Amino acid sequence: MQALVIAAHGSHLNPDASNPTYAHADTVRETGAFDEVREAFWKEEPHFREVIRTLESEEVFVVPLFISEGYFTERIIPRELRLDEFEPEQWESDGTSASQVTFEAEDVGKTIHYCGPVGTHDAMTDVIVQRAESVTSDPSVGKGVGLAVVGHGTERNENSAKAVEYHADRIRERRRFDEVEALFMDEEPEVDDVTDFFATEDIVVVPLFVADGYHTQEDIPEDVGLTEDYRLGWTVPAEVDGHRIWYAGAVGTEGLMADVILERAADAGAELGDAIERVRQITSSATESDPERTSQAGD
Amino acid sequence: MVATRHVEELVQRVTGGGDDSDIAFDGLRITRDESDDEFTFTLAIDGGRVDRTGLDADGLRAVLAGEAGEAGAVVEPYVTNWHYWQETVGGEGTARRAFLRWCEDAPLADDDATSVPARYADVRDGIDREWGQLCITARFVDGDEPDGERAYDLWHVDDADADLDALEIHDEPRAARELATYDEDGRYRPLKTAPTLETGWAFTGLSGTELVDAVGFFYPATIANWHREREGELDVDHWSETAARQSGIYEVVSELPREAVDWLAEACCVDSQCLRRREWEYEAGDDLDPDGGDGPFPCREPCSLVIAAARKWAIAESETERTYELELTPSERNQLEELIDAVADDRTDEIREADVNDGANRYRARYLRAKRFADGELEMREQ
Ligand code: SF4
């Protein structure tokens, strides 16, 4: 038997913080690829500390629903899962290339594959592009359009900026969008000045965050100038300095994130059959048939 | 009549050879005896109620299928019971299996087996168990002619007498996730084991696995820890260990004074606030004062909510105490106590608008503020 654990932050205060985790877990459940699928949290239950014992499977794949390598993926999650032998060096990562490490947890008789975070997986690049498609309701969006990938910045950890730049570079190489920029909330180049960085009239702004919270629903909309006051909401697109800005909140709410979770587990050796293809089908058709969900953020 | 497929599965198991071919389960014993290159079987039920030796495979089949007169009628529930537990549930040694056994008061070890017919009579009526605020009924899928397969119903203990028609019926365990997220007043429940589960819903006809999943969404990991405790394997992490493990902004919790940990447990962990039974103490050999609670499932270490609150208290407790002097009438002093009690007991919603006898009444609080506050602060002198 094999199990998937999606390890996310969660919140004591905001009940919506775990919604994307639940939604992606449910998508994976629908595929039947894992005998057991569990959401686990730092601030909700089941806690990281107690999740492994709820599983009957011998083979466990733990995928952190985090954007970058850092404090949570290197320290908190391994410690709380009791992966006592884990050292971040075992990932041999340059900050965005952690794939997985395997442990034999003999006390519980399980093999635990501890995977790198979703945010740095190559498949995440596709999710950002898909987000641009869904927010503009244009499956071929790109020509004549600029794309801003927005991250938190270095305040807490330098790898968070690396992840944003990594995906921005990869999208730029595809030459699909006229311009692609990596912007940040608390360092240069800043998202506040987003219109300065683009010549295109249309700019899609995609925040590389796992869940919606005050950064994506309050700070960014106000910083970018989509609205005076986030409580009033904003339109998609919104006019700012002669540009049209397309913005709809955290990329982590995009259905295709379930694909990245599966890719992480597959890289670590999970046997998934055709689950990845099926998830791609489910999550891309959901976008086309239900454009409402793309404008959930502001209007 | 025992379903033919149940009999066939059982016969195949015992005739299949192999090490685990003998059956000894809940009072049903079938052993394979080898003599003169021939196999015969011994079938014994509940230490002698039925005792047949020297049966060949067809003979065994006939008895199990209830075609052997009196013995057949006795055998039937043992066969269907075997089928449910060994074939449908399986999972020997798992928490899931132990929990489902507990749901119908079935013994975990074979040697103290209550007789299956007696248990069947109870399951036929439905056996109710309580798990926190959950009420679980174990019953037969088909109560009139039970074939051994169980179904489980799940609802709030406060709805135990409610009409099913009055409840919102669910059959998908995941619905429990949403039900567990908000309390009756629509407030977020960050602590899943807080005694604030909303009422008005029921899950009916769940399979054993679905029941365990649903309970897992309501009260995550409680079954696993309960099972560990019963097996003598609960790994309790006491306060001092859990505090020492924290890092980042939570590193400070280890500075919380010893006596403050008593107050913390009294504030957060008693049964009125959390249904987990606190098994962690300050450290091994140094117990906390407040009662740990009476619930069926244990709490093995301070949870994330308690750690987050402890951070606040650790920082606050690092301040030195001072003496303040302020003027209050005796009634005002009493009122301060009533205000604190009302918030601590989550009673503010119940205080009626015009109940000015209650010190925590809004008008009373506003009056006190108008009288004793200046520039938004309680007027007092620091000594
Ligand atoms: S630490 Fe206290 S509040 Fe938290 S789960 Fe345990 S008993 Fe409940």
XYZ file of C-alpha atoms and ligand atoms in Angstrom:
690
model
C 0.000 0.000 0.000
C 1.143 3.542 -0.637
C 0.028 6.769 0.984
C 0.313 10.434 0.113
C 0.684 13.091 2.791
C 0.245 16.687 1.682
C 2.058 18.803 4.257
C 0.767 22.375 4.440
C 0.895 25.343 6.783
C -2.784 25.827 7.712
C -4.008 28.521 10.063
C -5.449 28.950 13.546
C -7.300 32.057 12.420
C -8.312 31.711 8.806
C -10.520 28.729 7.925
C -9.891 29.211 4.209
C -6.137 28.752 4.419
C -6.460 24.989 4.102
C -9.001 25.001 1.258
C -6.437 24.551 -1.528
C -4.839 21.682 0.405
C -8.195 19.950 0.727
C -9.110 20.610 -2.898
C -5.858 19.156 -4.256
C -6.042 16.207 -1.857
C -9.547 15.487 -3.119
C -8.391 15.638 -6.735
C -5.699 13.089 -5.928
C -8.227 10.937 -4.048
C -10.442 10.859 -7.132
C -7.631 9.244 -9.120
C -7.405 6.358 -6.669
C -3.626 6.321 -7.214
C -2.955 6.162 -3.477
C -4.515 3.803 -0.965
C -4.542 6.649 1.538
C -4.373 10.422 1.106
C -3.946 12.704 4.102
C -3.787 16.436 4.579
C -1.404 17.384 7.407
C -0.667 20.772 8.902
C 1.584 22.876 11.078
C -1.355 24.871 12.459
C -4.282 22.531 11.984
C -5.066 18.880 12.478
C -3.883 16.297 11.840
C -0.611 17.904 12.788
C 2.616 16.845 11.022
C 3.488 15.221 14.327
C 0.570 12.810 14.265
C -0.131 12.140 10.622
C 2.144 9.174 9.908
C 0.550 7.079 12.641
C -2.867 7.436 10.998
C -1.646 5.512 7.938
C -1.725 1.792 7.294
C 0.460 1.982 4.170
C 4.090 0.922 4.388
C 5.179 3.329 1.669
C 4.562 7.004 2.451
C 5.190 9.979 0.175
C 5.284 13.339 1.909
C 4.901 16.348 -0.389
C 5.236 19.805 1.216
C 2.694 22.274 -0.140
C 5.186 25.099 0.207
C 6.609 27.461 -2.368
C 10.278 27.288 -1.588
C 12.953 25.394 0.232
C 13.656 26.892 3.598
C 12.722 26.902 7.253
C 9.575 24.797 6.884
C 10.821 22.220 4.417
C 14.304 21.904 5.882
C 13.607 22.178 9.557
C 10.005 22.133 10.754
C 8.495 19.353 8.651
C 11.375 16.849 9.056
C 11.570 17.531 12.782
C 7.845 17.205 13.359
C 7.657 14.033 11.250
C 10.503 12.647 13.364
C 12.818 12.248 10.353
C 15.662 12.648 12.785
C 18.384 11.747 10.313
C 17.342 14.343 7.778
C 19.890 16.986 6.857
C 19.016 19.560 4.199
C 22.300 18.646 2.447
C 20.777 15.258 1.576
C 18.615 17.062 -0.924
C 21.798 18.276 -2.677
C 19.833 21.293 -3.714
C 20.966 24.637 -5.069
C 17.869 26.179 -3.514
C 15.352 25.070 -6.104
C 16.349 21.517 -7.027
C 15.431 19.351 -4.011
C 13.726 16.190 -5.203
C 13.396 13.633 -2.409
C 15.122 11.680 0.362
C 14.060 8.237 1.591
C 14.020 7.086 5.211
C 13.200 3.823 6.878
C 11.122 4.718 9.913
C 11.597 1.443 11.707
C 9.560 2.284 14.784
C 6.429 2.531 12.641
C 7.622 0.044 10.013
C 7.312 2.468 7.132
C 9.391 3.810 4.301
C 9.035 7.566 4.124
C 9.888 9.491 0.984
C 10.319 13.108 1.883
C 9.892 15.179 -1.279
C 10.921 18.696 -2.215
C 8.277 21.438 -2.062
C 5.732 21.799 -4.873
C 6.759 25.379 -5.571
C 10.160 24.512 -7.041
C 9.065 21.617 -9.241
C 9.343 22.211 -12.984
C 5.652 21.362 -13.366
C 4.903 24.465 -11.320
C 5.880 26.529 -14.347
C 2.876 25.076 -16.173
C 0.589 25.939 -13.295
C 1.648 29.585 -13.475
C 0.969 29.613 -17.198
C -2.360 27.889 -16.660
C -3.205 30.519 -14.075
C -2.545 33.190 -16.709
C -4.879 31.329 -19.047
C -7.633 30.966 -16.501
C -7.498 34.532 -15.216
C -7.752 35.900 -18.767
C -10.131 33.118 -19.911
C -7.828 32.820 -22.907
C -6.220 29.384 -23.441
C -3.658 30.861 -25.796
C -2.836 33.988 -23.814
C 0.694 35.250 -24.401
C 1.065 37.353 -27.530
C 1.046 41.020 -26.683
C 0.787 40.212 -22.979
C 3.229 40.636 -20.099
C 3.445 38.195 -17.183
C 4.579 39.142 -13.681
C 5.384 36.277 -11.302
C 5.222 37.720 -7.804
C 6.921 36.388 -4.680
C 7.369 37.389 -1.111
C 11.031 38.229 -1.394
C 14.076 37.671 0.701
C 12.736 38.927 3.996
C 12.546 35.448 5.443
C 14.558 33.322 3.121
C 16.569 33.829 -0.009
C 15.245 30.657 -1.646
C 11.781 32.138 -1.916
C 13.099 34.689 -4.413
C 15.031 31.963 -6.208
C 11.864 29.962 -6.820
C 10.115 32.993 -8.336
C 13.060 33.776 -10.588
C 13.414 30.129 -11.572
C 9.896 29.931 -12.965
C 10.006 33.409 -14.501
C 13.183 32.376 -16.389
C 11.622 29.164 -17.587
C 8.513 30.923 -18.859
C 10.615 33.622 -20.526
C 12.555 30.928 -22.421
C 9.326 29.649 -23.891
C 8.834 33.004 -25.630
C 5.098 32.749 -25.197
C 4.593 36.073 -23.417
C 6.027 39.314 -24.753
C 7.642 40.048 -21.397
C 8.115 38.080 -18.184
C 9.283 39.609 -14.899
C 9.920 38.290 -11.385
C 8.657 40.874 -8.873
C 8.584 40.950 -5.090
C 6.666 42.381 -2.203
C 9.555 43.406 -0.019
C 12.570 43.818 -2.274
C 13.511 45.212 -5.663
C 12.111 44.895 -8.260
C 8.917 45.665 -6.385
C 5.424 44.706 -7.407
C 4.218 48.198 -6.426
C 5.808 49.509 -9.611
C 4.545 46.696 -11.794
C 3.459 48.976 -14.636
C 6.989 50.423 -14.914
C 8.368 47.055 -15.915
C 6.063 46.350 -18.823
C 5.560 47.927 -22.226
C 2.570 45.711 -22.983
C -0.885 47.049 -22.275
C -2.048 43.776 -20.735
C -0.226 42.427 -17.702
C -1.105 39.182 -15.939
C 0.026 39.182 -12.316
C 0.419 35.724 -10.763
C 1.481 35.524 -7.113
C 3.554 32.437 -6.329
C 1.786 31.683 -3.047
C 0.269 28.427 -1.869
C -2.899 29.851 -0.379
C -4.782 33.107 -0.352
C -4.235 35.249 2.683
C -3.588 38.874 3.440
C -0.570 39.006 1.111
C -2.522 37.953 -1.947
C -5.931 39.348 -1.030
C -5.002 42.595 0.689
C -1.393 43.713 0.157
C -0.832 42.927 -3.500
C -4.187 44.280 -4.786
C -3.552 47.547 -2.951
C 0.187 47.747 -3.754
C -0.459 47.186 -7.430
C -3.235 49.775 -7.409
C -6.071 47.425 -8.386
C -8.139 48.955 -5.632
C -7.960 51.649 -2.978
C -9.195 49.287 -0.336
C -9.123 45.519 -0.711
C -12.510 45.280 1.020
C -14.068 46.984 -1.986
C -12.694 44.269 -4.285
C -11.381 44.905 -7.775
C -12.257 44.117 -11.345
C -10.511 41.618 -13.586
C -8.955 43.191 -15.527
C -8.387 46.444 -13.673
C -7.057 49.654 -15.241
C -3.816 50.894 -13.708
C -1.646 53.625 -15.282
C -2.959 52.880 -18.744
C -2.395 49.131 -18.385
C -4.915 46.373 -17.951
C -3.973 44.167 -14.997
C -5.321 40.637 -14.713
C -5.087 39.410 -11.153
C -6.841 36.615 -9.253
C -4.910 35.650 -6.148
C -2.627 32.809 -5.150
C -1.533 30.383 -7.854
C -1.805 27.587 -5.275
C -5.573 27.578 -5.688
C -5.210 26.542 -9.335
C -6.562 23.026 -9.835
C -3.478 21.944 -11.752
C -1.477 22.119 -8.505
C -2.662 18.553 -7.878
C -0.533 17.584 -10.870
C 2.589 19.061 -9.269
C 1.893 17.109 -6.087
C 1.652 13.892 -8.095
C 4.817 14.716 -10.054
C 6.704 15.130 -6.796
C 5.492 11.754 -5.575
C 6.241 10.126 -8.940
C 9.794 11.496 -8.876
C 10.173 9.808 -5.496
C 9.040 6.471 -6.913
C 5.294 6.414 -6.300
C 3.415 4.160 -8.702
C 0.720 6.289 -10.194
C -0.457 4.528 -13.342
C -2.285 7.081 -15.474
C -3.140 9.341 -12.542
C -1.024 12.249 -13.766
C -2.738 12.313 -17.165
C -6.117 12.044 -15.516
C -5.429 14.878 -13.136
C -4.299 17.071 -16.012
C -7.533 16.288 -17.793
C -9.736 16.935 -14.782
C -8.046 20.164 -13.779
C -7.768 21.689 -17.227
C -11.381 20.938 -18.144
C -12.471 22.402 -14.820
C -10.899 25.668 -15.897
C -12.651 25.783 -19.226
C -16.057 24.761 -17.994
C -16.054 26.968 -14.945
C -14.623 30.396 -15.657
C -16.205 31.735 -12.447
C -13.564 30.152 -10.301
C -10.855 32.222 -11.903
C -12.288 35.488 -10.706
C -13.005 34.346 -7.169
C -10.577 36.807 -5.722
C -11.915 40.238 -6.129
C -15.245 40.550 -7.777
C -29.194 -19.343 6.022
C -25.518 -18.591 5.641
C -24.561 -17.118 2.306
C -22.872 -19.725 0.149
C -19.970 -17.441 -0.672
C -19.134 -16.989 3.024
C -19.074 -20.735 3.521
C -16.951 -21.223 0.422
C -14.414 -18.618 1.528
C -14.164 -20.227 4.911
C -13.837 -23.753 3.511
C -11.184 -22.594 1.075
C -9.268 -20.979 3.883
C -9.145 -24.163 5.959
C -8.627 -26.582 3.121
C -6.024 -24.398 1.483
C -3.247 -25.673 3.735
C -0.575 -23.181 4.692
C 0.356 -22.047 8.150
C -2.628 -19.850 8.808
C -5.250 -22.267 7.594
C -6.548 -23.085 11.061
C -9.316 -20.810 12.205
C -9.595 -19.581 15.767
C -11.727 -16.498 15.877
C -14.423 -15.192 18.204
C -15.257 -18.681 19.488
C -15.108 -20.422 16.107
C -12.398 -23.035 15.825
C -11.653 -25.165 12.808
C -8.487 -27.194 12.714
C -7.104 -29.438 10.050
C -6.004 -32.790 11.288
C -3.722 -34.967 9.249
C -3.866 -38.705 9.615
C -3.027 -41.519 7.214
C -2.419 -38.999 4.431
C -5.978 -37.830 4.739
C -7.227 -34.557 5.990
C -10.101 -34.300 8.376
C -11.430 -31.271 10.175
C -12.487 -30.479 13.687
C -15.109 -27.839 14.174
C -15.660 -26.492 17.683
C -17.797 -23.607 18.787
C -17.522 -21.709 22.028
C -15.754 -24.491 23.834
C -18.186 -27.283 23.244
C -21.541 -25.930 22.062
C -20.690 -27.687 18.856
C -17.871 -30.151 18.648
C -17.488 -32.227 15.520
C -14.389 -34.131 14.579
C -13.382 -36.216 11.626
C -15.312 -34.149 9.088
C -14.204 -34.310 5.492
C -14.387 -31.172 3.359
C -17.955 -31.826 2.245
C -19.030 -32.625 5.763
C -17.480 -29.420 7.002
C -19.175 -27.487 4.263
C -22.529 -28.970 5.164
C -22.227 -28.049 8.827
C -21.050 -24.538 8.060
C -23.864 -24.025 5.612
C -26.396 -24.914 8.281
C -27.437 -28.133 6.640
C -26.625 -30.276 9.636
C -29.625 -29.766 11.836
C -29.178 -28.154 15.188
C -25.456 -27.590 14.851
C -26.091 -25.642 11.653
C -28.274 -23.068 13.393
C -25.670 -22.539 16.083
C -22.890 -22.208 13.548
C -24.467 -19.535 11.356
C -23.609 -16.349 13.269
C -20.058 -17.592 13.837
C -19.559 -17.990 10.118
C -20.925 -14.579 9.147
C -19.056 -12.967 12.035
C -15.851 -14.584 10.858
C -16.488 -13.319 7.371
C -17.089 -9.733 8.418
C -14.060 -9.411 10.628
C -11.563 -11.528 8.745
C -12.535 -10.891 5.145
C -14.319 -7.528 5.039
C -12.467 -5.647 7.792
C -9.155 -7.509 7.996
C -6.246 -5.331 9.069
C -5.155 -7.456 12.017
C -3.335 -5.244 14.512
C -4.479 -1.939 12.972
C -6.145 0.910 14.822
C -8.987 0.775 12.311
C -9.860 -2.783 13.212
C -9.508 -2.179 16.948
C -11.810 0.830 16.716
C -14.477 -1.057 14.796
C -14.289 -3.850 17.374
C -14.720 -1.250 20.110
C -17.761 0.149 18.297
C -19.656 -3.052 18.948
C -18.062 -3.867 22.286
C -16.282 -6.821 20.776
C -13.248 -8.097 22.636
C -9.849 -7.483 21.116
C -8.325 -10.739 22.291
C -9.877 -14.044 21.379
C -9.633 -15.565 24.826
C -12.202 -13.298 26.447
C -14.690 -13.572 23.620
C -18.262 -12.845 24.604
C -20.440 -15.249 22.812
C -21.161 -14.209 19.282
C -24.923 -14.873 19.505
C -25.216 -12.470 22.439
C -23.314 -9.791 20.544
C -25.397 -10.422 17.462
C -28.536 -9.757 19.479
C -27.085 -6.374 20.486
C -25.880 -5.469 16.998
C -29.300 -6.366 15.678
C -30.723 -3.632 17.932
C -27.804 -1.325 17.177
C -24.984 -0.631 19.637
C -24.320 3.031 20.484
C -20.890 4.294 21.510
C -19.707 7.810 22.216
C -16.468 9.278 20.911
C -16.178 12.849 22.076
C -19.320 14.525 20.790
C -19.846 11.786 18.239
C -22.395 9.053 18.674
C -21.714 5.916 16.632
C -24.231 3.150 16.043
C -22.970 -0.223 14.891
C -25.685 -2.351 13.279
C -26.246 -4.920 10.582
C -26.716 -3.785 7.013
C -29.691 -6.099 6.939
C -31.167 -6.189 10.424
C -33.838 -8.767 9.618
C -31.588 -11.369 8.112
C -28.080 -10.416 9.047
C -25.375 -11.776 6.784
C -22.720 -10.433 9.124
C -21.996 -7.214 7.202
C -22.103 -4.182 9.480
C -23.060 -0.602 8.734
C -22.378 2.392 10.922
C -24.350 5.543 11.593
C -22.738 8.622 12.999
C -24.213 11.772 14.483
C -23.851 14.340 17.226
C -24.542 13.035 20.747
C -27.017 15.876 21.241
C -28.978 14.644 18.219
C -29.256 11.087 19.532
C -33.010 11.469 20.020
C -33.597 13.585 16.931
C -35.678 12.381 14.031
C -33.497 11.461 11.056
C -35.784 13.585 8.871
C -34.781 16.627 10.850
C -31.067 16.054 10.181
C -28.947 16.741 7.140
C -27.959 13.302 5.883
C -24.494 12.579 4.501
C -22.875 9.434 3.192
C -19.492 10.769 2.074
C -16.921 10.865 4.926
C -15.301 13.998 3.506
C -18.422 15.979 4.400
C -17.187 15.702 7.986
C -14.337 18.076 7.147
C -16.732 20.930 6.460
C -18.948 20.107 9.459
C -15.893 20.178 11.727
C -14.724 23.585 10.489
C -17.355 25.875 12.043
C -19.272 25.859 15.300
C -23.003 26.414 15.714
C -22.500 30.188 15.450
C -20.389 29.930 12.318
C -17.131 30.583 14.129
C -13.967 28.818 12.968
C -12.890 25.849 15.106
C -9.079 25.717 14.956
C -9.068 22.991 17.638
C -10.918 20.002 16.242
C -11.462 18.410 19.658
C -13.073 21.514 21.192
C -16.543 20.567 22.492
C -18.193 22.886 19.992
C -19.174 20.526 17.209
C -22.331 21.692 15.506
C -25.453 19.532 15.548
C -28.044 18.791 12.901
C -26.362 16.233 10.638
C -26.013 12.478 10.370
C -23.996 9.979 8.373
C -25.896 6.812 7.685
C -24.892 3.428 6.365
C -21.140 3.961 6.418
C -18.794 1.042 5.897
C -16.168 0.441 8.549
C -13.485 2.174 6.505
C -15.770 5.122 5.812
C -16.609 5.427 9.500
C -12.929 5.520 10.423
C -12.322 8.153 7.730
C -15.220 10.304 8.944
C -14.096 10.094 12.572
C -10.609 10.992 11.322
C -11.960 14.169 9.737
C -13.867 15.135 12.892
C -11.150 14.213 15.380
C -7.859 13.682 13.514
C -5.464 11.020 14.820
C -7.630 10.255 17.873
C -8.176 6.660 16.800
C -4.461 6.090 16.192
C -3.462 7.471 19.588
C -6.269 5.679 21.415
C -5.081 2.453 19.834
C -1.472 3.103 20.795
C -2.548 3.782 24.338
C -4.437 0.493 24.536
C -1.408 -1.316 23.201
C 0.751 0.363 25.836
C 2.629 2.263 23.114
C 1.472 5.830 23.519
C 4.525 8.048 23.105
C 3.762 10.972 25.385
C 5.881 14.107 24.930
C 5.668 16.163 28.084
C 5.646 19.946 28.209
C 9.371 20.343 28.777
C 10.267 18.128 25.803
C 7.805 19.750 23.446
C 8.844 23.242 24.514
C 12.538 22.427 24.081
C 11.890 21.237 20.522
C 10.413 24.560 19.354
C 12.365 26.928 17.140
C 11.972 30.302 15.501
C 9.346 32.508 17.089
C 8.245 29.608 19.326
C 11.624 29.048 20.948
C 10.528 31.398 23.717
C 7.858 28.989 25.031
C 10.471 27.033 26.962
C 10.853 30.104 29.174
C 7.309 29.799 30.449
C 7.568 29.406 34.254
C 6.643 26.035 35.796
C 3.518 27.352 37.528
C 2.323 29.048 34.343
C 2.120 25.641 32.652
C -0.510 24.662 35.253
C -2.487 27.763 34.370
C -2.100 27.041 30.671
C -3.439 23.500 31.079
C -6.335 24.827 33.139
C -7.059 27.460 30.509
C -6.907 25.214 27.442
C -6.927 21.499 28.165
C -9.769 20.778 30.607
C -12.842 18.957 29.292
C -14.877 22.144 28.949
C -12.339 23.346 26.358
C -10.946 20.199 24.754
C -12.195 16.623 24.688
C -8.762 15.062 24.407
C -7.657 13.602 27.733
C -4.385 15.332 28.536
C -1.747 12.703 29.216
C 1.252 15.028 28.992
C 2.546 16.589 32.182
C 5.225 19.149 32.932
C 7.748 16.359 32.698
C 7.884 12.710 33.711
C 7.444 12.633 37.479
C 6.216 16.232 37.701
C 2.473 16.280 37.108
C 0.383 19.338 36.413
C -2.394 20.303 38.831
C -5.459 20.546 36.554
C -7.477 17.486 35.715
C -6.506 15.857 32.424
C -10.112 15.028 31.523
C -12.150 11.867 31.047
C -12.469 11.450 27.290
C -11.756 8.155 25.542
C -8.899 9.502 23.426
C -5.598 10.792 24.814
C -3.599 13.924 24.058
C 0.048 12.992 23.780
C 1.725 16.381 23.552
C 0.844 20.087 23.704
C -0.916 20.937 20.440
C -0.049 23.769 18.066
C -2.795 25.981 19.472
C -1.445 25.610 22.996
C 2.087 26.299 21.778
C 0.934 29.459 19.985
C -0.870 30.644 23.135
C 2.127 29.691 25.277
C 4.269 32.006 23.195
C 2.022 34.901 24.131
C 2.098 33.931 27.811
C 5.853 33.322 27.844
C 6.443 36.836 26.576
C 3.891 38.311 28.991
C 5.308 36.360 31.952
C 8.750 37.813 31.342
C 7.447 41.172 32.551
C 7.937 42.002 36.204
C 4.899 42.553 38.372
C 4.062 46.050 39.544
C 1.570 47.497 41.985
C -1.202 49.719 40.713
C -3.583 51.828 42.702
C -7.066 52.535 41.374
C -10.451 53.553 42.721
C -13.366 51.137 42.389
C -16.558 50.695 44.362
C -17.127 47.152 45.705
C -19.725 46.623 42.965
C -17.251 47.677 40.317
C -14.662 45.271 41.663
C -17.254 42.462 41.503
C -18.122 43.547 38.016
C -14.534 43.110 36.837
C -14.658 39.514 38.047
C -17.968 38.951 36.292
C -16.546 40.366 33.066
C -13.559 38.044 33.150
C -15.743 35.047 33.980
C -18.167 35.839 31.178
C -15.413 35.877 28.572
C -13.584 32.874 30.029
C -16.775 30.826 30.066
C -17.784 32.033 26.597
C -21.031 33.380 28.022
C -21.110 36.877 26.483
C -23.529 35.815 23.734
C -26.060 34.660 26.299
C -26.243 37.871 28.288
C -29.494 39.577 27.502
C -29.496 43.129 26.239
C -31.429 44.517 29.202
C -30.090 42.202 31.906
C -28.358 44.955 33.826
C -28.030 42.655 36.816
C -25.273 40.826 34.980
C -21.913 42.555 35.418
C -20.896 41.504 31.910
C -23.959 43.136 30.346
C -22.934 45.475 27.551
C -24.541 48.588 29.058
C -22.895 47.825 32.385
C -19.499 47.480 30.715
C -20.000 50.693 28.738
C -21.016 52.567 31.879
C -17.918 51.354 33.697
C -15.757 52.424 30.794
C -17.421 55.848 30.636
C -16.779 56.333 34.327
C -13.329 54.841 34.859
C -11.486 55.246 31.578
C -9.672 58.342 30.456
C -8.162 58.504 26.955
C -9.088 54.859 26.381
C -7.282 53.543 29.469
C -8.323 52.481 32.909
C -7.357 55.285 35.279
C -4.816 54.225 37.879
C -1.540 55.181 39.461
C 1.561 53.077 39.322
C 3.362 52.825 42.651
S -2.790 20.283 24.266
Fe -4.628 20.607 25.475
S -5.936 21.799 24.112
Fe -4.360 20.924 22.843
S -5.240 18.991 22.111
Fe -4.103 18.501 23.971
S -5.583 18.593 25.619
Fe -6.473 19.632 23.856
